[in-house]
């Protein structure tokens, strides 16, 4: 499907599941890669927001994550589902009990970079056999479309993604045919 004359810029829920399976199956850092993609999708993180997550942004006991938004967006705290908490626990358990400041680290133990996350997503997309080049921002858009297709209110989606202006959120309602049911 084309969007404003461009190729599709989001992933479907089925494509996200395939991406997650491919990331988890990665021989190196499969748990980390899976957790990064899962959180980016579920919370609509931009790549820079995801790689800037600190360990103290996550409260596993309370099941919450602090979504520190960038680009003038509004930050918030989101609830996490059990599978997200389990994925993070697996990542932290695999870090050798180190005291890294960052939630996601590179092979050398430093902060994961945006480029590093881009590579993780791109390679998982290839391994999943997805029919297009996959890039990190597609996960943010997939989150917005998923919420709209579930019937979430536009203002709720706006707050969830941290959009300051509702005009940035409206795009996610364009694919939801259910909104026109009952008009005739």
Tab-separated table of C-alpha atoms in Angstrom:
chain	number	residue	atom	x	y	z
A	1	UNK	CA	0.000	0.000	0.000
A	2	UNK	CA	1.384	3.410	-0.897
A	3	UNK	CA	1.305	6.309	1.520
A	4	UNK	CA	1.503	9.762	-0.090
A	5	UNK	CA	3.263	8.338	-3.155
A	6	UNK	CA	5.863	6.463	-1.096
A	7	UNK	CA	6.261	2.854	-0.193
A	8	UNK	CA	4.428	1.654	2.907
A	9	UNK	CA	6.151	3.024	5.997
A	10	UNK	CA	4.760	0.727	8.706
A	11	UNK	CA	4.616	-2.961	9.529
A	12	UNK	CA	1.490	-5.033	10.041
A	13	UNK	CA	1.042	-7.013	13.252
A	14	UNK	CA	1.872	-10.204	11.330
A	15	UNK	CA	5.094	-8.650	10.017
A	16	UNK	CA	6.064	-7.484	13.512
A	17	UNK	CA	5.568	-11.040	14.837
A	18	UNK	CA	7.817	-12.379	12.046
A	19	UNK	CA	10.408	-9.702	12.852
A	20	UNK	CA	10.331	-10.639	16.548
A	21	UNK	CA	10.743	-14.349	15.770
A	22	UNK	CA	13.709	-13.589	13.512
A	23	UNK	CA	15.306	-11.339	16.135
A	24	UNK	CA	14.908	-13.935	18.898
A	25	UNK	CA	16.435	-16.641	16.673
A	26	UNK	CA	19.567	-14.546	16.136
A	27	UNK	CA	22.623	-16.531	17.222
A	28	UNK	CA	24.221	-13.505	18.828
A	29	UNK	CA	22.272	-11.253	21.163
A	30	UNK	CA	18.885	-12.738	20.272
A	31	UNK	CA	17.384	-11.853	23.665
A	32	UNK	CA	18.574	-8.245	23.461
A	33	UNK	CA	17.445	-7.828	19.854
A	34	UNK	CA	14.024	-9.314	20.617
A	35	UNK	CA	13.555	-7.025	23.635
A	36	UNK	CA	14.602	-3.929	21.692
A	37	UNK	CA	12.173	-4.589	18.846
A	38	UNK	CA	9.352	-5.554	21.229
A	39	UNK	CA	9.702	-2.358	23.281
A	40	UNK	CA	10.065	-0.154	20.192
A	41	UNK	CA	6.829	-1.605	18.807
A	42	UNK	CA	4.758	-1.713	22.004
A	43	UNK	CA	5.708	1.784	23.165
A	44	UNK	CA	6.221	3.526	19.838
A	45	UNK	CA	9.819	4.431	20.586
A	46	UNK	CA	11.940	6.293	18.082
A	47	UNK	CA	15.366	4.669	17.678
A	48	UNK	CA	17.048	7.459	19.657
A	49	UNK	CA	14.517	7.088	22.494
A	50	UNK	CA	14.964	3.326	22.680
A	51	UNK	CA	18.764	3.367	22.804
A	52	UNK	CA	18.638	6.122	25.448
A	53	UNK	CA	16.656	3.959	27.875
A	54	UNK	CA	18.454	3.639	31.188
A	55	UNK	CA	18.086	0.739	33.556
A	56	UNK	CA	16.307	2.987	36.038
A	57	UNK	CA	13.676	3.898	33.407
A	58	UNK	CA	12.270	0.408	33.918
A	59	UNK	CA	10.536	-0.731	37.102
A	60	UNK	CA	10.038	-4.473	36.670
A	61	UNK	CA	8.323	-4.852	40.051
A	62	UNK	CA	5.700	-2.240	39.121
A	63	UNK	CA	5.679	-3.274	35.445
A	64	UNK	CA	6.280	0.245	34.131
A	65	UNK	CA	8.629	1.978	31.736
A	66	UNK	CA	9.423	5.682	31.556
A	67	UNK	CA	9.099	6.769	27.923
A	68	UNK	CA	11.397	9.781	27.655
A	69	UNK	CA	10.333	11.321	24.349
A	70	UNK	CA	12.443	13.476	22.064
A	71	UNK	CA	11.788	15.967	19.265
A	72	UNK	CA	9.540	18.128	21.440
A	73	UNK	CA	7.243	15.236	22.310
A	74	UNK	CA	5.717	14.640	25.747
A	75	UNK	CA	7.208	11.969	28.006
A	76	UNK	CA	5.046	9.558	30.002
A	77	UNK	CA	5.086	6.330	31.973
A	78	UNK	CA	3.592	3.261	30.292
A	79	UNK	CA	2.540	-0.059	31.786
A	80	UNK	CA	4.413	-3.103	30.502
A	81	UNK	CA	2.999	-6.517	29.768
A	82	UNK	CA	4.477	-9.643	31.360
A	83	UNK	CA	6.282	-10.679	28.166
A	84	UNK	CA	8.055	-7.309	28.043
A	85	UNK	CA	9.197	-7.634	31.665
A	86	UNK	CA	10.403	-11.179	30.975
A	87	UNK	CA	12.317	-10.008	27.889
A	88	UNK	CA	14.023	-7.257	29.894
A	89	UNK	CA	14.833	-9.650	32.745
A	90	UNK	CA	16.465	-11.969	30.218
A	91	UNK	CA	18.558	-9.105	28.834
A	92	UNK	CA	19.628	-7.938	32.281
A	93	UNK	CA	20.354	-11.481	33.413
A	94	UNK	CA	22.541	-11.962	30.370
A	95	UNK	CA	24.620	-8.890	31.138
A	96	UNK	CA	26.698	-10.725	33.723
A	97	UNK	CA	25.239	-8.702	36.571
A	98	UNK	CA	27.110	-5.646	35.342
A	99	UNK	CA	26.169	-2.155	36.383
A	100	UNK	CA	25.753	-0.637	32.928
A	101	UNK	CA	23.773	2.582	32.983
A	102	UNK	CA	21.983	1.739	29.739
A	103	UNK	CA	19.254	-0.843	29.324
A	104	UNK	CA	20.597	-1.958	25.943
A	105	UNK	CA	24.313	-2.182	25.391
A	106	UNK	CA	26.505	-2.893	22.418
A	107	UNK	CA	28.833	-5.836	22.021
A	108	UNK	CA	31.560	-3.811	23.743
A	109	UNK	CA	29.353	-2.950	26.716
A	110	UNK	CA	28.707	0.690	25.821
A	111	UNK	CA	25.437	2.359	24.985
A	112	UNK	CA	23.710	0.874	21.937
A	113	UNK	CA	23.680	3.403	19.102
A	114	UNK	CA	20.818	4.344	16.787
A	115	UNK	CA	22.795	2.864	13.918
A	116	UNK	CA	23.282	-0.350	15.894
A	117	UNK	CA	19.531	-0.626	16.478
A	118	UNK	CA	18.865	0.170	12.814
A	119	UNK	CA	21.156	-2.730	11.892
A	120	UNK	CA	19.383	-5.092	14.317
A	121	UNK	CA	15.984	-4.250	12.763
A	122	UNK	CA	17.237	-4.364	9.178
A	123	UNK	CA	18.904	-7.756	9.616
A	124	UNK	CA	15.864	-9.192	11.399
A	125	UNK	CA	13.689	-7.997	8.508
A	126	UNK	CA	15.903	-9.809	6.014
A	127	UNK	CA	15.948	-13.012	8.097
A	128	UNK	CA	12.156	-12.819	8.473
A	129	UNK	CA	11.807	-12.665	4.699
A	130	UNK	CA	9.754	-9.474	4.782
A	131	UNK	CA	9.001	-8.095	1.307
A	132	UNK	CA	10.429	-4.613	1.973
A	133	UNK	CA	13.438	-2.977	3.566
A	134	UNK	CA	12.622	-2.653	7.239
A	135	UNK	CA	13.767	0.340	9.247
A	136	UNK	CA	13.330	1.333	12.878
A	137	UNK	CA	10.666	4.046	12.492
A	138	UNK	CA	8.319	1.479	10.928
A	139	UNK	CA	7.888	0.070	14.441
A	140	UNK	CA	6.674	3.437	15.775
A	141	UNK	CA	4.159	3.698	12.935
A	142	UNK	CA	3.111	0.065	13.467
A	143	UNK	CA	2.322	0.951	17.082
A	144	UNK	CA	0.160	3.916	16.061
A	145	UNK	CA	-1.768	1.935	13.450
A	146	UNK	CA	-2.221	-0.989	15.854
A	147	UNK	CA	-3.763	1.283	18.481
A	148	UNK	CA	-6.028	2.976	15.916
A	149	UNK	CA	-7.175	-0.370	14.535
A	150	UNK	CA	-8.049	-1.492	18.074
A	151	UNK	CA	-10.409	1.472	18.260
A	152	UNK	CA	-8.353	3.608	20.633
A	153	UNK	CA	-9.352	7.245	20.868
A	154	UNK	CA	-7.212	9.651	18.834
A	155	UNK	CA	-6.230	11.653	21.940
A	156	UNK	CA	-5.160	8.472	23.728
A	157	UNK	CA	-2.903	7.541	20.806
A	158	UNK	CA	-1.548	11.095	20.788
A	159	UNK	CA	-0.644	10.875	24.480
A	160	UNK	CA	0.731	7.344	24.165
A	161	UNK	CA	3.123	8.317	21.374
A	162	UNK	CA	3.909	11.639	23.030
A	163	UNK	CA	2.763	13.769	20.107
A	164	UNK	CA	2.466	17.410	21.059
A	165	UNK	CA	0.066	18.104	18.167
A	166	UNK	CA	-2.866	15.883	17.178
A	167	UNK	CA	-2.093	16.528	13.481
A	168	UNK	CA	0.863	14.149	13.905
A	169	UNK	CA	-1.492	11.428	15.151
A	170	UNK	CA	-4.334	11.693	12.627
A	171	UNK	CA	-2.404	9.638	10.035
A	172	UNK	CA	-3.009	6.471	12.086
A	173	UNK	CA	-6.781	6.626	11.671
A	174	UNK	CA	-6.693	6.610	7.852
A	175	UNK	CA	-6.477	2.818	7.498
A	176	UNK	CA	-9.215	1.947	9.957
A	177	UNK	CA	-12.266	1.132	7.798
A	178	UNK	CA	-14.287	0.357	10.962
A	179	UNK	CA	-14.616	4.071	11.649
A	180	UNK	CA	-16.964	4.346	8.651
A	181	UNK	CA	-19.263	1.479	9.673
A	182	UNK	CA	-22.816	2.499	10.301
A	183	UNK	CA	-22.664	5.693	8.267
A	184	UNK	CA	-25.206	4.340	5.728
